JSON list of C-alpha atoms in Angstrom, two decimals:
[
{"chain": "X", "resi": 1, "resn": "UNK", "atom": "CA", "xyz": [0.00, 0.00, 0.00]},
{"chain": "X", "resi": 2, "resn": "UNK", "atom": "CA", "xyz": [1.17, 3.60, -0.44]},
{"chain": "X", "resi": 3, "resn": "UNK", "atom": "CA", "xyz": [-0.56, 6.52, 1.36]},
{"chain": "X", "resi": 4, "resn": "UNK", "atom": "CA", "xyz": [-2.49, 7.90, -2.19]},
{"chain": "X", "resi": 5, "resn": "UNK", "atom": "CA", "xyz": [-3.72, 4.25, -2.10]},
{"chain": "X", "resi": 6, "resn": "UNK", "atom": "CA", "xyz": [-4.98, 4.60, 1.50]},
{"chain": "X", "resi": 7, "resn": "UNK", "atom": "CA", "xyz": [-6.54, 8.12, 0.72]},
{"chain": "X", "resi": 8, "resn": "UNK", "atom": "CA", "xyz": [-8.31, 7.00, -2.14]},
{"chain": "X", "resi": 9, "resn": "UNK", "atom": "CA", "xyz": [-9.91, 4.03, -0.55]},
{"chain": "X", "resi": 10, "resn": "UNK", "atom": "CA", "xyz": [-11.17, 6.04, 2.21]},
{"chain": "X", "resi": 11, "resn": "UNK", "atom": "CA", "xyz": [-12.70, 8.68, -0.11]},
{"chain": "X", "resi": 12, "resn": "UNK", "atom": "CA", "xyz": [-14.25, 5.97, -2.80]},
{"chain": "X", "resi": 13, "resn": "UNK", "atom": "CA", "xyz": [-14.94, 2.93, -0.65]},
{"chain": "X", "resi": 14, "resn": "UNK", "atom": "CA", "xyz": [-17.93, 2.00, 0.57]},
{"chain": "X", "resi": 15, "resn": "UNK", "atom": "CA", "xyz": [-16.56, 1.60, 4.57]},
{"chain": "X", "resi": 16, "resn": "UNK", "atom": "CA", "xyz": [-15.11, 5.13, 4.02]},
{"chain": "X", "resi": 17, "resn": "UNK", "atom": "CA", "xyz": [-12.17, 3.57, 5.94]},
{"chain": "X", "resi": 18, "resn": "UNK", "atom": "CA", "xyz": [-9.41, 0.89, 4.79]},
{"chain": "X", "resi": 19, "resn": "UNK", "atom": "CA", "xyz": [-8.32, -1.98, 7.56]},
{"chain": "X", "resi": 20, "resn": "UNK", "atom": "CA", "xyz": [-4.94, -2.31, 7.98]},
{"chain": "X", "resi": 21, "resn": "UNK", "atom": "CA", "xyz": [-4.47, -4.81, 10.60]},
{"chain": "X", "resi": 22, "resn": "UNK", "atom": "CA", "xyz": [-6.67, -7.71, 11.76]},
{"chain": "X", "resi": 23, "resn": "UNK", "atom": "CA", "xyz": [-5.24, -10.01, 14.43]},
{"chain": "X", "resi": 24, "resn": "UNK", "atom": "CA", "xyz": [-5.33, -12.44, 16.91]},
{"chain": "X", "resi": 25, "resn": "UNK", "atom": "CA", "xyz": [-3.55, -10.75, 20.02]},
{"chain": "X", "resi": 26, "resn": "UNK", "atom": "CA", "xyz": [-1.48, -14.28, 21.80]},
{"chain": "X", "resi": 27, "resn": "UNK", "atom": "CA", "xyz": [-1.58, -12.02, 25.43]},
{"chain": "X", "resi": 28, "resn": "UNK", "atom": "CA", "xyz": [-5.96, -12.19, 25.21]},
{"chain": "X", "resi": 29, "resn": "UNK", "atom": "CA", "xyz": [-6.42, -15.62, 23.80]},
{"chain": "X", "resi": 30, "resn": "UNK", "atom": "CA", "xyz": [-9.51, -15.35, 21.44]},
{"chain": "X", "resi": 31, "resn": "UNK", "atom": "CA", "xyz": [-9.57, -11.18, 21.25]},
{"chain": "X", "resi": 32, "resn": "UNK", "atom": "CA", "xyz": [-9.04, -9.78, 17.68]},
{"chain": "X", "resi": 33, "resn": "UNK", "atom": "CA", "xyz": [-7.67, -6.43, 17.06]},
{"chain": "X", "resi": 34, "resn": "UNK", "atom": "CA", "xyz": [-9.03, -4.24, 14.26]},
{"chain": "X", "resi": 35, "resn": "UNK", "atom": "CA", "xyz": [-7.01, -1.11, 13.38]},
{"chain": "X", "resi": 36, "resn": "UNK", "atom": "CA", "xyz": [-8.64, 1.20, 10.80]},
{"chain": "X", "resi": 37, "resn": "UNK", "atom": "CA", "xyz": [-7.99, 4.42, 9.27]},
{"chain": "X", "resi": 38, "resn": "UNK", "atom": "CA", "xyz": [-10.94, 7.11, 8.35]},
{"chain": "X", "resi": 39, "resn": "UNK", "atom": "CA", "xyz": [-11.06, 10.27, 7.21]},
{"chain": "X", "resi": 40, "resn": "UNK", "atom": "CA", "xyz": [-10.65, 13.46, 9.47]},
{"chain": "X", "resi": 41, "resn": "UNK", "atom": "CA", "xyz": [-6.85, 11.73, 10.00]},
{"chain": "X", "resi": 42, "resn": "UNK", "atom": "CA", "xyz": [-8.42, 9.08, 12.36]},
{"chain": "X", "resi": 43, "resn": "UNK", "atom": "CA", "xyz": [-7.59, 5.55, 13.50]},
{"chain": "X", "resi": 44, "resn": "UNK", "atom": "CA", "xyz": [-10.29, 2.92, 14.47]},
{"chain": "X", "resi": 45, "resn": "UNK", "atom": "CA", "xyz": [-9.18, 0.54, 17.18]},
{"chain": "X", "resi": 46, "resn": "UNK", "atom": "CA", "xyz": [-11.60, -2.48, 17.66]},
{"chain": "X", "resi": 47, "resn": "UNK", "atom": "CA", "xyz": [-10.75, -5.34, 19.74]},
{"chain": "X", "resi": 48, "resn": "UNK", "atom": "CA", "xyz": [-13.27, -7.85, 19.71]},
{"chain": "X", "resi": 49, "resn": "UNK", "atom": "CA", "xyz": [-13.86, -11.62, 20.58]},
{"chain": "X", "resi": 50, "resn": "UNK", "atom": "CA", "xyz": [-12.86, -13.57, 17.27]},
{"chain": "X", "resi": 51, "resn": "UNK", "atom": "CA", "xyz": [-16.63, -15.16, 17.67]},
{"chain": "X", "resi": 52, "resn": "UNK", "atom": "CA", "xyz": [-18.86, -12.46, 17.22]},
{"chain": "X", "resi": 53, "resn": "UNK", "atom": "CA", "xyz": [-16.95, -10.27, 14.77]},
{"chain": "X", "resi": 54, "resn": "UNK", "atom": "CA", "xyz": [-18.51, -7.15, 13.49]},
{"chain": "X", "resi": 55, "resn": "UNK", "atom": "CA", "xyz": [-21.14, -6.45, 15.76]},
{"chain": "X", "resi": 56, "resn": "UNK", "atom": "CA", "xyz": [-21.11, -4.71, 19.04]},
{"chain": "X", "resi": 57, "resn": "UNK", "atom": "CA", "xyz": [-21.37, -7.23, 21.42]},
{"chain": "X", "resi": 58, "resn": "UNK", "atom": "CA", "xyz": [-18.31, -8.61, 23.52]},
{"chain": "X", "resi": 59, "resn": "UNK", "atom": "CA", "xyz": [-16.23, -6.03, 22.03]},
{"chain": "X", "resi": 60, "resn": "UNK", "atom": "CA", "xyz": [-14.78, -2.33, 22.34]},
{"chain": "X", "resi": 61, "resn": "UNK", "atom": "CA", "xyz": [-14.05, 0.63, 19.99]},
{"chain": "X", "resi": 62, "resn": "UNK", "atom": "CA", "xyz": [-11.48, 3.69, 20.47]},
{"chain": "X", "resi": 63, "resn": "UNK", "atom": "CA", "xyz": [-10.69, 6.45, 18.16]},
{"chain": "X", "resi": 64, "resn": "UNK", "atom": "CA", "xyz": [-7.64, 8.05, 17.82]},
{"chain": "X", "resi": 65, "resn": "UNK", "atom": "CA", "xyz": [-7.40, 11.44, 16.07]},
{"chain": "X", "resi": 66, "resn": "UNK", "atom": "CA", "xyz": [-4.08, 12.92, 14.59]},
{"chain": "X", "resi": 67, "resn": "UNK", "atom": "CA", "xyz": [-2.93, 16.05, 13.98]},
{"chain": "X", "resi": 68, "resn": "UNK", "atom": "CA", "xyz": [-3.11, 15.01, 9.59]},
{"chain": "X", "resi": 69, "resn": "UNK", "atom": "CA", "xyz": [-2.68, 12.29, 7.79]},
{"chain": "X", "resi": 70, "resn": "UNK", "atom": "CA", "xyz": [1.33, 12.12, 7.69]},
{"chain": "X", "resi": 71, "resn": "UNK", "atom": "CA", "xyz": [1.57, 11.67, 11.12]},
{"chain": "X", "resi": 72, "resn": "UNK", "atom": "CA", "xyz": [-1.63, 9.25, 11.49]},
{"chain": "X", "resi": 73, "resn": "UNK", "atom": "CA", "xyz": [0.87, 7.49, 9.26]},
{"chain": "X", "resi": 74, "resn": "UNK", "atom": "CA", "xyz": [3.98, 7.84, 10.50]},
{"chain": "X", "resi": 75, "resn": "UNK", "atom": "CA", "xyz": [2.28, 6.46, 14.27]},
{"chain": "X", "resi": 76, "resn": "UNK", "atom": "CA", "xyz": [1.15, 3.55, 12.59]},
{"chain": "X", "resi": 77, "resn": "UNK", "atom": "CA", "xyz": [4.66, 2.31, 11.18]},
{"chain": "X", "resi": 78, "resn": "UNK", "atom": "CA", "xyz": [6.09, 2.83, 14.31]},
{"chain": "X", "resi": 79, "resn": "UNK", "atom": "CA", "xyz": [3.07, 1.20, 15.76]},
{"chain": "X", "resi": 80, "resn": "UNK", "atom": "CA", "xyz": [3.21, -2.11, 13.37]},
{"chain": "X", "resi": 81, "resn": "UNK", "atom": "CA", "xyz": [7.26, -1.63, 13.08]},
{"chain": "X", "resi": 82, "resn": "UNK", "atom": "CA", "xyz": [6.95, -1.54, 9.47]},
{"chain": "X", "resi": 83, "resn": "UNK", "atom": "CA", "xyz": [6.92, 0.67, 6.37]},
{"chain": "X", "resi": 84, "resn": "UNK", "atom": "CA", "xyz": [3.28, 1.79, 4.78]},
{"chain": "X", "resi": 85, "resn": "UNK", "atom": "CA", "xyz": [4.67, -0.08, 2.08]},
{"chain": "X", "resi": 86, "resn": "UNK", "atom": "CA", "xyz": [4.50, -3.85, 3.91]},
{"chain": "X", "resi": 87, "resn": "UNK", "atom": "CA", "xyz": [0.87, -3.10, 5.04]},
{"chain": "X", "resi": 88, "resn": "UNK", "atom": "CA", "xyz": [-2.16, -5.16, 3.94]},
{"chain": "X", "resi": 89, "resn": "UNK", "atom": "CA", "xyz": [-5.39, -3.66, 3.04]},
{"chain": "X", "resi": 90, "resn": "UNK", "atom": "CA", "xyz": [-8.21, -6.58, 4.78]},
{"chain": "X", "resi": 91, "resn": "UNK", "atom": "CA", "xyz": [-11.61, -4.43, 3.69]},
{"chain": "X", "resi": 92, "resn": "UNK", "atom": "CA", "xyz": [-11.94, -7.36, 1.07]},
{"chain": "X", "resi": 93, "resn": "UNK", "atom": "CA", "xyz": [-11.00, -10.18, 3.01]},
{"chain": "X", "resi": 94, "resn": "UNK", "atom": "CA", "xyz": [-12.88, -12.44, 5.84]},
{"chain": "X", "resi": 95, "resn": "UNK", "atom": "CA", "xyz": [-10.71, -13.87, 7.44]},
{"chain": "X", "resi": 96, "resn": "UNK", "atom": "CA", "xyz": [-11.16, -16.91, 9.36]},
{"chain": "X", "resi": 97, "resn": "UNK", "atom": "CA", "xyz": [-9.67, -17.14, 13.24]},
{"chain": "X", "resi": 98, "resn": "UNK", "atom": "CA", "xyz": [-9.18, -20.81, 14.38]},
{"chain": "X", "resi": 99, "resn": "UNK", "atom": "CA", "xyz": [-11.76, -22.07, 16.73]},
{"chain": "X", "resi": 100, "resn": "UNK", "atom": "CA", "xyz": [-9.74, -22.65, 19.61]},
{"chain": "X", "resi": 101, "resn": "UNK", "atom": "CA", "xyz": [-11.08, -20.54, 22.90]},
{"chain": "X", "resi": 102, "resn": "UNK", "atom": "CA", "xyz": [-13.67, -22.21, 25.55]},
{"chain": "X", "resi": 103, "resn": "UNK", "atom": "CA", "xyz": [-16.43, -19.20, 26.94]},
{"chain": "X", "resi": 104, "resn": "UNK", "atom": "CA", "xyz": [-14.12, -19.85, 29.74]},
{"chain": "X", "resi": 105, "resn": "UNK", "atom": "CA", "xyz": [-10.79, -18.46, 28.39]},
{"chain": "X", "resi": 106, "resn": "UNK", "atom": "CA", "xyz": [-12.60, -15.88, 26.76]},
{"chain": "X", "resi": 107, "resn": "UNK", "atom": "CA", "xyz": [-14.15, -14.78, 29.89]},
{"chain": "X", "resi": 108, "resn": "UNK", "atom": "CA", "xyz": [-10.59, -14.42, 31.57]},
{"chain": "X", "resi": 109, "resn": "UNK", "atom": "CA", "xyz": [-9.03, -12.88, 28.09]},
{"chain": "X", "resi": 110, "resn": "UNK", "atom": "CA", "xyz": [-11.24, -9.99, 28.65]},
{"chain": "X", "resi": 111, "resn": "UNK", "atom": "CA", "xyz": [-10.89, -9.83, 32.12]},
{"chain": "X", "resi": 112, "resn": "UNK", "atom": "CA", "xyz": [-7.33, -9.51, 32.20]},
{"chain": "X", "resi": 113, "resn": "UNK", "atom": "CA", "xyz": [-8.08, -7.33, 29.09]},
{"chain": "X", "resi": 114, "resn": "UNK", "atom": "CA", "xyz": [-10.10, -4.84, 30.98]},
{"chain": "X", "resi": 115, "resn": "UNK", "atom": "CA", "xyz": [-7.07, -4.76, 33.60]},
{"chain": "X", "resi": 116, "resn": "UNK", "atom": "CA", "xyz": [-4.65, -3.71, 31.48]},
{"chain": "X", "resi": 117, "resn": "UNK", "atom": "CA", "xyz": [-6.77, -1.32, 30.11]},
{"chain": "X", "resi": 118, "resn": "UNK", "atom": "CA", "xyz": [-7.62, 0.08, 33.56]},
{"chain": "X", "resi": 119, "resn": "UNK", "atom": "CA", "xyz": [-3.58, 0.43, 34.02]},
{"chain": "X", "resi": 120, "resn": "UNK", "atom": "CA", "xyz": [-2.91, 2.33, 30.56]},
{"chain": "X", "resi": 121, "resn": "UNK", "atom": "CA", "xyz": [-1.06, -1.42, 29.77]},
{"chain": "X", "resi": 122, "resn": "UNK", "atom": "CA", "xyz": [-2.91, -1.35, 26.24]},
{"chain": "X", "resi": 123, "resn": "UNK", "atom": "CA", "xyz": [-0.90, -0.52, 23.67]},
{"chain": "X", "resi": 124, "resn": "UNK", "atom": "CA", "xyz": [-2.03, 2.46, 21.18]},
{"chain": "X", "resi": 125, "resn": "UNK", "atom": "CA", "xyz": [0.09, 4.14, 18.70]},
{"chain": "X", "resi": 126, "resn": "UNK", "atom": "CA", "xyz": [1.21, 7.44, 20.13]},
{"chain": "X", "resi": 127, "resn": "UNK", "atom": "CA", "xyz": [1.09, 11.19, 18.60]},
{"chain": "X", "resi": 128, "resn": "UNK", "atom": "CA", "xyz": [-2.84, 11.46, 18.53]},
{"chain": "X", "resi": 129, "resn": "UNK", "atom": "CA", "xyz": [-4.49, 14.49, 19.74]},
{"chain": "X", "resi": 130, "resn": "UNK", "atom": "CA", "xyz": [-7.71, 13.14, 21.08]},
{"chain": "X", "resi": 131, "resn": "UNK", "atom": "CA", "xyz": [-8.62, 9.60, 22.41]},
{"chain": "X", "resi": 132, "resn": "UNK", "atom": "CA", "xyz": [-12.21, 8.64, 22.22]},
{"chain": "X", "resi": 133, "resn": "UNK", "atom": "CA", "xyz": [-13.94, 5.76, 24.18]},
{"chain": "X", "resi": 134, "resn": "UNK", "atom": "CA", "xyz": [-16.55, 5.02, 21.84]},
{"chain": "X", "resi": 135, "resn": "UNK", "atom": "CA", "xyz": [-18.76, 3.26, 25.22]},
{"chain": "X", "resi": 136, "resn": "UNK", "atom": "CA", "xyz": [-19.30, 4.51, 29.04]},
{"chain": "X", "resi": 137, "resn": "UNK", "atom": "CA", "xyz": [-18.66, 1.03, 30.62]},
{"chain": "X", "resi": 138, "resn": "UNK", "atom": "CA", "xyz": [-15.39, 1.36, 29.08]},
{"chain": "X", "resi": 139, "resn": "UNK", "atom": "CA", "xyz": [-15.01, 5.18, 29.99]},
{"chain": "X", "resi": 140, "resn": "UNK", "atom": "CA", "xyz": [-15.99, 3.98, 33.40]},
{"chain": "X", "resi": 141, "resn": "UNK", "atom": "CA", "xyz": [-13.22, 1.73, 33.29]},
{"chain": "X", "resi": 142, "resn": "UNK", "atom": "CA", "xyz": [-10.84, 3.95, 32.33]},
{"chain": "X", "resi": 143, "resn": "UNK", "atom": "CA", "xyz": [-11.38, 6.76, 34.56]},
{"chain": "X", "resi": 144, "resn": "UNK", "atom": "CA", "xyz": [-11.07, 4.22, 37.78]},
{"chain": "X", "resi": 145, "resn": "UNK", "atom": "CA", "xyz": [-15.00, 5.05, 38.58]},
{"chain": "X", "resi": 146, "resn": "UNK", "atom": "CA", "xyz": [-15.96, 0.70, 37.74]},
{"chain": "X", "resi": 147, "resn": "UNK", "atom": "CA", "xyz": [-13.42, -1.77, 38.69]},
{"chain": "X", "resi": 148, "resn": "UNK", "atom": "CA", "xyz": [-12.12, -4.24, 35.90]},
{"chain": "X", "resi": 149, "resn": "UNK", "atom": "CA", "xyz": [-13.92, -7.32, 37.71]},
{"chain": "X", "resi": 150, "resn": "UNK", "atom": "CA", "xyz": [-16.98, -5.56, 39.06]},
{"chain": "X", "resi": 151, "resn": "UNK", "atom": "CA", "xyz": [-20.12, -7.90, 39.67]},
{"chain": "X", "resi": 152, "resn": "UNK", "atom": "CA", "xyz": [-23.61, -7.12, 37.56]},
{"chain": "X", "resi": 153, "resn": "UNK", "atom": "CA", "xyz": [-24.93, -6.05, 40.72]},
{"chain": "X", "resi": 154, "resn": "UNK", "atom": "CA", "xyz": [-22.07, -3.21, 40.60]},
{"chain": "X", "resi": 155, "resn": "UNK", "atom": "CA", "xyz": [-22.26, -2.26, 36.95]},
{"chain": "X", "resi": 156, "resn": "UNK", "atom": "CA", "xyz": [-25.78, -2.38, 37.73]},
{"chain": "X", "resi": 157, "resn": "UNK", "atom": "CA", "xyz": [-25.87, 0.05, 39.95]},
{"chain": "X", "resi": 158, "resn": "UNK", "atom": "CA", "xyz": [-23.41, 2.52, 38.42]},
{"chain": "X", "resi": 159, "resn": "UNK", "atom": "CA", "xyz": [-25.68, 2.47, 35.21]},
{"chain": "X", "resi": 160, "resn": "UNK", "atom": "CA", "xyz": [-28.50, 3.42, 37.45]},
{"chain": "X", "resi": 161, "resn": "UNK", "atom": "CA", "xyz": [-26.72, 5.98, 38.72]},
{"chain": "X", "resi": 162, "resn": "UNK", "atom": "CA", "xyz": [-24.91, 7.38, 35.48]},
{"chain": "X", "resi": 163, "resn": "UNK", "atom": "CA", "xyz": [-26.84, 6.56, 32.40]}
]
């Protein structure tokens, strides 16, 4: 890919966005991370579980907005340590994770998932100007007001009370 190429899918596909990494991530057994770039000099982060892709349950969405496009870029190749020029465009492709992961492994992937998060252990690429959590749980998370393993009866209660 070359960044013209990038520009002009955004503009002219039908996602107005191109994908540029899909993966299993080894330290969440069973979570998938999406990174995608929009317009506006944006990145979509998605992690999801690799069994319900592309819909909003059991997964999480961040945005990270750049200063332009060159340096949207230029965080992302440090990000994937490697040139524009290596990178994959997976808009056309479904790909296929191996069914490997029990409810049970999943459960503790996101768990310890949600822990890192809580302790800023998640890795982003770096130089954005704004960082959007795209869902209040996860705000909540972030900003220390839900704990990582709260019980329904606590979420509960702080949705009561917040939403």
């Amino acid at each position: 890919m070359d960044f013209e190429e990038i520009l002009r899918y955004i503009q002219l596909s039908k996602k107005k966005s191109v994908d540029v990494e899909r993966k299993l991530l080894p330290q969440y057994p069973g979570i998938v991370r999406e990174i995608a770039i929009l317009s506006d000099s944006r990145i979509c982060a998605s992690f999801f579980d690799r069994n319900i892709t592309f819909s909003d349950e059991a997964s999480v969405v961040f945005y990270l907005y750049f200063e332009n496009n060159s340096k949207l870029i230029r965080s992302l190749e440090k990000f994937f340590s490697c040139r524009i020029s290596n990178w994959h465009n997976y808009n056309e492709e479904n790909i296929i994770f191996p069914d490997c992961h029990s409810t049970d492994i999943l459960d503790s992937s996101w768990l310890a998932f949600k822990k890192d998060f809580a302790d800023r252990k998640i890795e982003f690429p770096v130089g954005w100007t704004k960082f959007v959590i795209s869902d209040p749980y996860w705000e909540a998370i972030w900003d220390g007001k839900l704990k990582p393993d709260a019980s329904f009866e606590e979420i509960a209660l702080w949705a009561r009370q917040n939403l």
